[in-house]
Coordinates of C-alpha atoms and ligand atoms in Angstrom, one line a residue:
X1 CA 7.3 -11.3 12.3
X2 CA 5.8 -8.5 10.6
X3 CA 5.8 -6.2 13.2
X4 CA 6.6 -6.6 16.7
X5 CA 6.1 -5.3 20.1
X6 CA 9.9 -4.0 19.8
X7 CA 9.8 -1.7 17.1
X8 CA 6.8 -0.4 18.8
X9 CA 9.4 1.2 21.4
X10 CA 10.6 4.0 21.0
X11 CA 14.3 4.4 20.1
X12 CA 17.2 6.5 20.7
X13 CA 18.2 8.1 18.0
X14 CA 21.5 6.9 16.7
X15 CA 24.3 8.4 14.7
X16 CA 26.6 5.4 14.2
X17 CA 26.0 3.0 11.6
X18 CA 27.3 5.6 8.5
X19 CA 30.4 7.4 8.4
X20 CA 30.8 11.5 9.1
X21 CA 28.6 13.2 6.9
X22 CA 29.3 16.2 5.1
X23 CA 29.1 19.9 6.6
X24 CA 26.1 20.4 3.5
X25 CA 24.6 17.1 4.5
X26 CA 25.2 17.9 8.2
X27 CA 23.0 21.0 7.9
X28 CA 20.4 19.4 5.3
X29 CA 19.6 16.4 7.9
X30 CA 20.4 17.1 11.6
X31 CA 17.2 17.3 13.8
X32 CA 16.7 20.9 15.4
X33 CA 16.4 21.3 19.2
X34 CA 12.9 20.4 20.0
X35 CA 12.1 18.2 16.1
X36 CA 9.4 16.3 17.5
X37 CA 10.8 13.0 16.3
X38 CA 9.7 11.7 12.9
X39 CA 6.8 9.0 13.3
X40 CA 4.9 7.8 10.6
X41 CA 1.3 8.7 9.2
X42 CA -0.7 6.6 11.6
X43 CA 1.7 8.0 14.7
X44 CA 2.3 4.3 15.8
X45 CA 5.8 4.0 14.7
X46 CA 8.5 6.6 15.7
X47 CA 11.7 6.0 13.5
X48 CA 14.5 5.2 14.8
X49 CA 16.6 7.8 13.5
X50 CA 16.7 11.4 13.1
X51 CA 19.6 11.3 10.8
X52 CA 17.0 11.9 7.5
X53 CA 18.1 13.3 4.6
X54 CA 16.0 15.7 2.1
X55 CA 17.9 15.2 -1.6
X56 CA 17.3 18.2 -4.2
X57 CA 18.8 16.0 -7.4
X58 CA 20.0 12.2 -8.2
X59 CA 23.4 13.8 -7.5
X60 CA 22.9 14.4 -4.1
X61 CA 21.5 10.7 -3.7
X62 CA 24.2 9.3 -4.8
X63 CA 26.6 11.2 -2.6
X64 CA 24.4 10.1 0.2
X65 CA 24.2 6.4 -0.7
X66 CA 28.3 6.6 -1.2
X67 CA 28.7 8.3 2.5
X68 CA 27.4 5.8 4.2
X69 CA 27.1 2.2 5.4
X70 CA 23.5 1.9 6.4
X71 CA 20.8 3.7 4.1
X72 CA 16.8 3.3 3.4
X73 CA 14.7 5.4 1.6
X74 CA 11.1 6.7 3.1
X75 CA 8.2 7.5 1.1
X76 CA 5.3 9.6 2.6
X77 CA 5.7 7.2 5.7
X78 CA 2.1 5.7 5.7
X79 CA 3.0 2.3 6.3
X80 CA 2.7 0.7 9.5
X81 CA 5.0 -1.7 10.4
X82 CA 8.8 -1.1 10.7
X83 CA 9.4 -1.6 6.9
X84 CA 11.0 1.9 5.6
X85 CA 12.5 2.7 9.4
X86 CA 16.2 2.4 10.1
X87 CA 18.9 2.8 12.9
X88 CA 20.9 4.8 10.4
X89 CA 19.9 7.1 7.9
X90 CA 17.0 7.9 5.9
X91 CA 16.8 9.2 2.8
X92 CA 13.4 11.4 1.9
X93 CA 12.6 12.0 -1.8
X94 CA 9.7 14.7 -1.1
X95 CA 12.1 17.7 -2.5
X96 CA 12.0 15.3 -5.8
X97 CA 8.5 14.6 -6.6
X98 CA 8.2 16.4 -10.5
X99 CA 6.5 15.0 -13.5
X100 CA 10.0 14.7 -15.9
X101 CA 8.9 13.6 -18.9
X102 CA 4.7 12.6 -20.7
X103 CA 5.8 10.9 -23.6
X104 CA 2.6 10.8 -25.4
X105 CA 4.0 8.2 -28.5
X106 CA 4.4 5.5 -25.2
X107 CA 2.0 6.9 -23.5
X108 CA 3.9 6.8 -20.5
X109 CA 4.7 9.6 -17.7
X110 CA 8.1 9.4 -15.8
X111 CA 7.7 11.0 -12.4
X112 CA 10.8 11.5 -9.7
X113 CA 10.4 8.7 -7.1
X114 CA 8.8 11.0 -4.3
X115 CA 5.9 12.6 -6.1
X116 CA 2.5 11.3 -4.9
X117 CA -0.3 10.4 -7.1
X118 CA -2.2 12.8 -6.1
X119 CA -0.3 15.1 -7.0
X120 CA 0.5 14.7 -10.9
X121 CA -3.3 12.9 -11.4
X122 CA -4.5 16.5 -12.4
X123 CA -1.9 16.8 -14.6
X124 CA -2.2 13.6 -16.8
X125 CA -5.9 14.2 -16.8
X126 CA -5.8 17.4 -18.1
X127 CA -3.0 16.0 -21.0
X128 CA -5.6 13.6 -21.7
X129 CA -4.5 10.1 -19.8
X130 CA -5.3 8.2 -16.7
X131 CA -3.6 5.9 -14.4
X132 CA -5.4 2.3 -14.3
X133 CA -5.9 2.2 -10.8
X134 CA -5.0 3.9 -7.6
X135 CA -5.1 2.8 -4.0
X136 CA -7.6 4.2 -1.3
X137 CA -5.4 6.9 -1.0
X138 CA -3.5 9.5 -3.3
X139 CA -1.4 10.6 -0.6
X140 CA 1.2 7.7 -0.8
X141 CA 3.9 8.2 -3.3
X142 CA 4.4 6.3 -6.4
X143 CA 7.0 4.3 -5.1
X144 CA 6.3 3.7 -1.6
X145 CA 3.4 2.6 -3.2
X146 CA 4.6 -0.1 -5.9
X147 CA 7.8 -1.1 -3.2
X148 CA 5.0 -2.4 -0.9
X149 CA 2.2 -4.1 -3.7
X150 CA -0.3 -1.4 -2.9
X151 CA -3.8 -2.7 -4.5
X152 CA -6.9 -0.6 -5.0
X153 CA -9.7 -3.1 -6.2
X154 CA -11.1 -4.9 -9.0
X155 CA -11.6 -8.3 -10.5
X156 CA -9.5 -7.2 -13.5
X157 CA -7.0 -4.5 -11.7
X158 CA -3.3 -5.6 -10.4
X159 CA -1.8 -4.2 -7.6
X160 CA -0.2 -1.0 -8.7
X161 CA 3.0 -2.3 -9.3
X162 CA 2.1 -3.5 -12.4
X163 CA 1.6 -0.2 -14.4
X164 CA 5.4 0.7 -13.8
X165 CA 7.5 0.0 -17.2
X166 CA 10.6 1.5 -15.9
X167 CA 13.0 2.4 -13.1
X168 CA 16.1 4.6 -12.5
X169 CA 17.6 3.8 -8.9
X170 CA 21.0 4.7 -6.9
X171 CA 22.8 1.3 -6.0
X172 CA 24.5 0.2 -3.1
X173 CA 27.7 1.0 -4.8
X174 CA 26.5 5.1 -5.9
X175 CA 25.9 3.7 -9.7
X176 CA 23.1 5.0 -11.2
X177 CA 20.7 1.7 -12.8
X178 CA 17.8 1.6 -14.4
X179 CA 15.6 -1.6 -15.4
X180 CA 12.8 -1.8 -17.7
X181 CA 10.2 -4.4 -18.2
X182 CA 10.7 -4.5 -22.0
X183 CA 15.0 -4.5 -21.5
X184 CA 15.3 -6.3 -18.4
X185 CA 12.3 -8.5 -18.9
X186 CA 14.3 -11.9 -16.6
X187 CA 14.6 -9.8 -13.5
X188 CA 12.2 -6.6 -13.8
X189 CA 9.6 -8.5 -12.1
X190 CA 12.0 -8.8 -9.4
X191 CA 12.7 -5.3 -9.0
X192 CA 9.4 -3.7 -8.8
X193 CA 7.6 -4.8 -5.5
X194 CA 11.7 -4.2 -4.0
X195 CA 10.4 -3.4 -0.5
X196 CA 13.3 -0.5 -1.0
X197 CA 16.4 -3.5 -0.6
X198 CA 17.9 -2.8 -4.5
X199 CA 18.4 0.5 -4.0
X200 CA 16.7 4.2 -3.4
X201 CA 14.9 5.0 -6.6
X202 CA 14.7 7.9 -7.9
X203 CA 12.4 8.3 -11.3
X204 CA 10.0 5.8 -12.0
X205 CA 7.8 5.5 -15.6
X206 CA 4.1 4.2 -15.4
X207 CA 2.5 3.3 -18.3
X208 CA -1.1 5.6 -18.9
X209 CA -4.7 4.3 -20.5
X210 CA -6.5 7.3 -22.2
X211 CA -8.4 9.4 -19.5
X212 CA -12.2 8.6 -18.2
X213 CA -14.6 9.4 -16.0
X214 CA -16.2 7.4 -13.4
X215 CA -19.2 7.7 -11.0
X216 CA -19.5 5.8 -7.6
X217 CA -22.6 4.7 -6.2
X218 CA -23.1 2.9 -2.5
X219 CA -25.1 0.3 -1.4
X220 CA -26.2 -0.2 2.0
X221 CA -26.7 -3.7 4.6
X222 CA -26.0 -6.2 2.4
X223 CA -26.6 -9.5 3.8
X224 CA -23.1 -11.5 4.3
X225 CA -25.1 -14.7 2.9
X226 CA -25.7 -13.1 -0.3
X227 CA -21.6 -13.3 -0.9
X228 CA -21.5 -17.0 -0.8
X229 CA -23.5 -17.3 -4.7
X230 CA -23.0 -13.4 -5.7
X231 CA -19.4 -12.9 -4.6
X232 CA -18.1 -12.6 -8.4
X233 CA -21.1 -11.0 -9.8
X234 CA -20.8 -8.1 -7.1
X235 CA -17.4 -8.0 -8.0
X236 CA -18.0 -7.7 -11.7
X237 CA -20.8 -5.0 -11.0
X238 CA -17.9 -1.9 -11.6
X239 CA -14.2 -1.1 -12.7
X240 CA -13.5 -1.5 -9.0
X241 CA -15.8 -2.9 -5.6
X242 CA -15.2 -2.5 -2.2
X243 CA -16.9 -4.1 0.6
X244 CA -16.8 -2.4 3.8
X245 CA -18.0 -4.0 7.8
X246 CA -17.2 -4.0 10.8
X247 CA -18.7 -8.0 11.5
X248 CA -21.6 -7.2 13.5
X249 CA -25.2 -8.6 12.6
X250 CA -23.4 -11.0 9.4
X251 CA -24.0 -7.7 7.4
X252 CA -22.1 -5.7 5.0
X253 CA -22.1 -2.2 6.0
X254 CA -21.4 -0.5 2.4
X255 CA -20.9 -1.3 -1.2
X256 CA -18.8 1.2 -3.0
X257 CA -19.1 0.4 -6.8
X258 CA -17.2 2.6 -9.0
X259 CA -17.5 2.4 -13.1
X260 CA -15.6 3.7 -15.8
X261 CA -18.8 6.2 -17.8
X262 CA -19.1 5.0 -20.5
X263 CA -17.8 1.3 -20.3
X264 CA -19.8 -0.4 -17.3
X265 CA -23.2 0.0 -16.9
X266 CA -23.4 3.1 -14.7
X267 CA -27.1 3.6 -13.9
X268 CA -27.9 2.5 -10.2
X269 CA -30.7 0.3 -9.1
X270 CA -32.7 1.3 -6.5
X271 CA -31.5 -2.4 -4.8
X272 CA -28.6 -4.6 -5.2
X273 CA -28.5 -8.5 -3.6
X274 CA -30.9 -6.6 -0.5
X275 CA -28.3 -3.9 0.0
X276 CA -30.2 -0.3 -0.7
X277 CA -28.6 2.3 -2.5
X278 CA -27.4 5.1 -0.3
X279 CA -28.7 9.0 -1.3
X280 CA -25.9 10.6 0.8
X281 CA -22.6 10.4 0.3
X282 CA -21.3 8.4 3.3
X283 CA -17.7 7.7 5.2
X284 CA -16.8 3.2 5.7
X285 CA -15.8 5.0 9.0
X286 CA -19.2 5.2 11.1
X287 CA -18.9 9.0 12.9
X288 CA -16.4 10.2 10.4
X289 CA -17.5 13.4 7.8
X290 CA -18.5 12.0 4.9
X291 CA -17.0 15.4 3.3
X292 CA -13.7 13.6 3.2
X293 CA -15.1 10.9 0.9
X294 CA -14.7 11.3 -2.6
X295 CA -18.0 11.9 -4.6
X296 CA -20.5 9.3 -4.4
X297 CA -24.5 9.2 -5.7
X298 CA -23.5 8.4 -9.2
X299 CA -22.2 11.9 -10.0
X300 CA -19.7 11.6 -12.6
X301 CA -16.0 13.1 -12.2
X302 CA -12.5 12.6 -13.1
X303 CA -10.6 9.4 -12.2
X304 CA -8.8 10.1 -10.1
X305 CA -11.6 11.7 -8.1
X306 CA -13.5 8.7 -8.1
X307 CA -11.2 5.8 -7.7
X308 CA -9.7 6.6 -4.5
X309 CA -12.0 6.5 -1.3
X310 CA -10.5 9.7 0.4
X311 CA -10.2 13.2 -1.3
X312 CA -6.3 14.2 -1.7
X313 CA -6.8 17.6 0.5
X314 CA -8.5 15.6 3.1
X315 CA -7.6 12.8 6.1
X316 CA -8.1 9.4 4.8
X317 CA -9.8 7.0 6.9
X318 CA -10.0 7.5 10.8
X319 CA -6.5 8.9 11.6
X320 CA -5.6 7.9 14.8
X321 CA -5.2 3.6 14.1
X322 CA -3.5 0.3 12.7
X323 CA -4.4 -1.3 9.3
X324 CA -3.9 -5.2 8.7
X325 CA -4.9 -7.2 5.7
X326 CA -4.3 -10.4 4.3
X327 CA -4.7 -11.9 1.0
X328 CA -6.4 -15.2 0.4
X329 CA -6.7 -17.1 -3.5
X330 CA -9.9 -15.3 -4.8
X331 CA -11.8 -19.0 -4.9
X332 CA -11.4 -18.3 -1.2
X333 CA -13.3 -15.6 -1.0
X334 CA -16.7 -16.5 0.8
X335 CA -15.3 -18.9 2.9
X336 CA -12.1 -17.0 4.3
X337 CA -15.0 -14.3 4.6
X338 CA -17.3 -16.2 6.9
X339 CA -14.1 -17.7 8.8
X340 CA -13.5 -14.1 9.7
X341 CA -17.0 -13.2 10.7
X342 CA -16.7 -16.1 13.2
X343 CA -14.2 -13.8 15.1
X344 CA -16.7 -10.7 15.5
X345 CA -17.6 -10.8 19.2
X346 CA -14.0 -10.4 19.9
X347 CA -12.3 -8.3 17.0
X348 CA -15.7 -5.6 16.7
X349 CA -14.8 -3.6 19.5
X350 CA -11.9 -2.9 18.5
X351 CA -12.3 -1.9 15.0
X352 CA -13.0 0.7 12.5
X353 CA -13.5 -0.7 9.9
X354 CA -12.9 -3.9 7.3
X355 CA -12.5 -3.7 3.7
X356 CA -13.1 -6.8 1.0
X357 CA -11.6 -5.9 -2.0
X358 CA -10.2 -8.3 -5.2
X359 CA -6.9 -8.0 -7.3
X360 CA -6.1 -9.7 -10.2
X361 CA -2.7 -11.8 -10.4
X362 CA 0.4 -10.2 -11.4
X363 CA 4.0 -11.7 -12.7
X364 CA 6.1 -9.5 -9.5
X365 CA 8.0 -12.4 -7.2
X366 CA 7.5 -10.5 -4.0
X367 CA 3.5 -9.6 -4.4
X368 CA 1.4 -11.4 -2.5
X369 CA -0.9 -11.6 -5.2
X370 CA 1.6 -13.2 -7.8
X371 CA 0.9 -15.3 -9.9
X372 CA -2.9 -15.4 -8.4
X373 CA -6.0 -14.1 -8.2
X374 CA -6.6 -12.7 -4.9
X375 CA -9.2 -11.4 -2.6
X376 CA -7.8 -9.1 0.0
X377 CA -9.4 -8.7 3.9
X378 CA -8.2 -5.7 5.6
X379 CA -8.9 -4.4 8.7
X380 CA -8.8 -0.5 10.0
X381 CA -8.3 -1.1 14.1
X382 CA -8.4 1.1 16.5
X383 CA -5.2 2.5 17.7
X384 CA -4.7 0.5 20.8
X385 CA -1.3 -1.4 20.2
X386 CA -1.3 -3.8 22.8
X387 CA -5.1 -4.9 22.0
X388 CA -4.8 -5.6 18.2
X389 CA -1.3 -6.8 18.4
X390 CA -2.9 -9.8 20.3
X391 CA -6.3 -9.8 18.1
X392 CA -4.1 -10.0 14.8
X393 CA -2.9 -13.9 15.3
X394 CA -6.3 -14.6 15.9
X395 CA -7.5 -13.3 12.8
X396 CA -4.6 -14.9 10.9
X397 CA -5.3 -18.3 12.6
X398 CA -8.5 -18.2 11.4
X399 CA -7.2 -17.1 8.1
X400 CA -4.5 -20.0 8.4
X401 CA -6.5 -22.8 6.3
X402 CA -6.3 -20.1 3.6
X403 CA -3.0 -19.3 3.1
X404 CA -3.0 -15.9 4.0
X405 CA -0.4 -13.9 3.0
X406 CA 0.1 -10.6 4.7
X407 CA 0.4 -7.0 2.8
X408 CA 3.9 -5.9 3.3
X409 CA 2.9 -2.1 4.7
X410 CA 0.7 -3.0 7.4
X411 CA 0.3 -5.2 10.7
X412 CA 1.4 -8.6 11.1
X413 CA 2.6 -11.4 13.6
X414 CA 3.6 -13.7 10.8
X415 CA 7.0 -15.7 12.1
X416 CA 9.4 -15.0 9.4
X417 CA 9.7 -19.0 8.3
X418 CA 5.8 -18.7 7.4
X419 CA 6.2 -15.9 5.9
X420 CA 9.2 -16.7 3.9
X421 CA 7.3 -19.9 2.6
X422 CA 4.8 -18.1 1.1
X423 CA 7.2 -16.8 -1.7
X424 CA 8.2 -18.8 -4.3
X425 CA 10.6 -16.4 -5.4
X426 CA 12.2 -15.0 -2.4
X427 CA 15.5 -16.5 -3.2
X428 CA 15.7 -15.0 -7.1
X429 CA 14.6 -11.7 -4.9
X430 CA 17.7 -11.8 -2.4
X431 CA 20.4 -12.7 -6.0
X432 CA 19.1 -9.9 -7.3
X433 CA 18.9 -7.7 -3.9
X434 CA 22.7 -9.0 -3.5
X435 CA 23.6 -7.7 -7.1
X436 CA 22.8 -4.3 -6.6
X437 CA 23.6 -4.3 -2.6
X438 CA 26.0 -7.0 -2.2
X439 CA 26.7 -5.8 1.4
X440 CA 23.1 -5.2 2.4
X441 CA 23.3 -1.3 2.9
X442 CA 19.6 -0.9 1.7
X443 CA 18.2 -4.1 4.4
X444 CA 17.1 -2.7 7.9
X445 CA 15.8 -4.6 10.5
X446 CA 12.4 -5.2 8.9
X447 CA 13.8 -7.3 6.4
X448 CA 16.9 -9.0 8.0
X449 CA 14.2 -10.3 10.4
X450 CA 12.1 -11.3 7.9
X451 CA 13.5 -12.0 5.0
X452 CA 16.4 -12.8 5.9
X453 CA 16.2 -14.4 9.4
X454 CA 19.1 -12.7 11.3
X455 CA 17.5 -10.6 14.0
Ligands
FAD1 C1 -4.9 5.6 5.4 C2 -3.8 4.5 4.6 C3 -4.8 3.8 3.5 C4 -4.3 2.9 2.8 N1 -4.9 2.4 1.7 C5 -4.3 1.4 1.7 C6 -4.8 0.8 0.0 O1 -5.7 1.2 -0.8 N2 -4.4 -0.2 -0.8 C7 -2.6 -0.9 0.3 O2 -2.5 -1.9 -1.0 N3 -2.2 0.1 0.9 C8 -3.5 0.9 1.8 N4 -2.3 1.7 2.6 C9 -0.8 1.1 2.6 C10 -0.1 2.3 1.7 O3 -0.6 2.0 0.4 C11 1.5 1.6 2.1 O4 2.2 2.0 3.6 C12 2.6 2.8 1.1 O5 3.5 1.7 1.3 C13 2.9 3.7 1.3 O6 3.6 4.0 0.9 P1 5.0 5.4 1.3 O7 5.0 6.5 0.4 O8 4.1 6.1 2.6 O9 5.5 4.3 1.5 P2 6.1 4.4 3.0 O10 5.7 3.5 4.1 O11 7.2 4.8 3.6 O12 7.9 3.0 2.3 C14 7.2 1.9 2.1 C15 8.2 1.4 1.7 O13 8.8 2.0 0.1 C16 10.2 2.2 0.2 N5 9.9 3.4 -0.3 C17 9.9 4.3 -0.5 N6 10.8 5.6 -1.3 C18 11.9 4.5 -1.7 C19 12.5 5.1 -3.0 N7 12.5 6.4 -3.2 N8 13.4 3.9 -3.2 C20 13.5 2.6 -2.8 N9 12.2 2.5 -1.6 C21 11.6 3.3 -1.5 C22 10.4 2.1 1.8 O14 11.9 2.0 1.6 C23 9.4 1.0 2.0 O15 9.9 0.0 2.4 C24 -2.7 2.6 3.2 C25 -2.1 3.3 4.4 C26 -2.7 4.1 5.0 C27 -2.2 5.2 6.1

């Protein structure tokens, strides 16, 4: 089960599970009296320990790893389940967020692993470069996103991990390891969507494209039945297309189409499959301010200010929320949408919005899109944990005929056995993790339960 109810319960900070810290490290991580317990971004999860370390150098990360029996890397805490939690020690690389190198020959950028996309995207653009895709928000760290197979949308866009060409990480012995797509083709596909299981990643190298501008237009009120024959046609209308629905009235509330200036047709028709072109910026969630969303209305702007739905300096999404998401093969897109719509009476009152996106197949062992073009059905729920945790199994049941795979960073109630059966390279992944972490130093309850069946 990816997120059981127990995982929501506040746990007392534990001091056990690691050896005594040096005085300096102790100061770095000791919670001050009155410090609020550390929570994830949405606030639905209280981390199980307040032992959080903030190293500034790779040597400090190595030191921490050598000192502790159990330790887990933390990104920007945007996951909704306990995938980044630890009962013992957490290490955040938020002080290690710089650009290390921009290689204008290889067309790659290397960043420290604490870097968030929104922090260095403008720098890339100024230097003539772009990333091929981004998630709905630029606030997340590159490695947190890539470790969980985070994705944007686009028939020809794979998830964000596919841009990674090399990683540097500290393994369980404290040694620095480097793996790259070119030098380690056999195991690299097992290491990038790594769920934090191989070590503490300290640097990430990403492939770059020449920079480009984009436009974004939104259409309102598309009848769901138009998707039966036009789903792929609609998805191919832009570089990245998202459909937002609250499942009421057999209607897609908003269709967001993001296009590359000069590559796709950017002149927007006034009507598309019955949906009408919006003339003002709109937020996907009714009642939320359009000030938070990236510019729409066909106004061109740099890729990093159009590809995410939300602006870097503003609150993404609804805020106090929960999220779940399931990937199914793209050929099941319409049937899966219809199946989900059948739940509208039960689910619509409890959600802010659902989003439907496409993701091209990749080759990462632990990616839900491993060797399959997929469609992802995402839901942003109101933050009523008890109700949502009763509704998620209904969604899973409804999507079951289409072999759904849950997002690693979102809520699910799928059994570990069923989850494991969906990953044909799981044993290879476990062997790879054991190579770098033989004693399970980087395993937490989430991994023990979901991958190893030990809880
Ligand atoms: C408002 C909102 C919108 C979202 N939109 C999208 C979306 O559009 N598409 C999508 O697919 N997902 C989306 N997500 C989910 C999000 O992308 C994932 O939760 C992602 O993992 C967040 O990255 P993070 O930096 O917060 O990582 P965390 O949640 O902090 O950690 C995630 C995983 O990464 C590991 N990790 C972090 N740092 C390291 C490191 N240095 N070394 C090794 N492992 C590490 C952790 O151990 C953990 O396993 C959204 C989430 C929110 C809150």
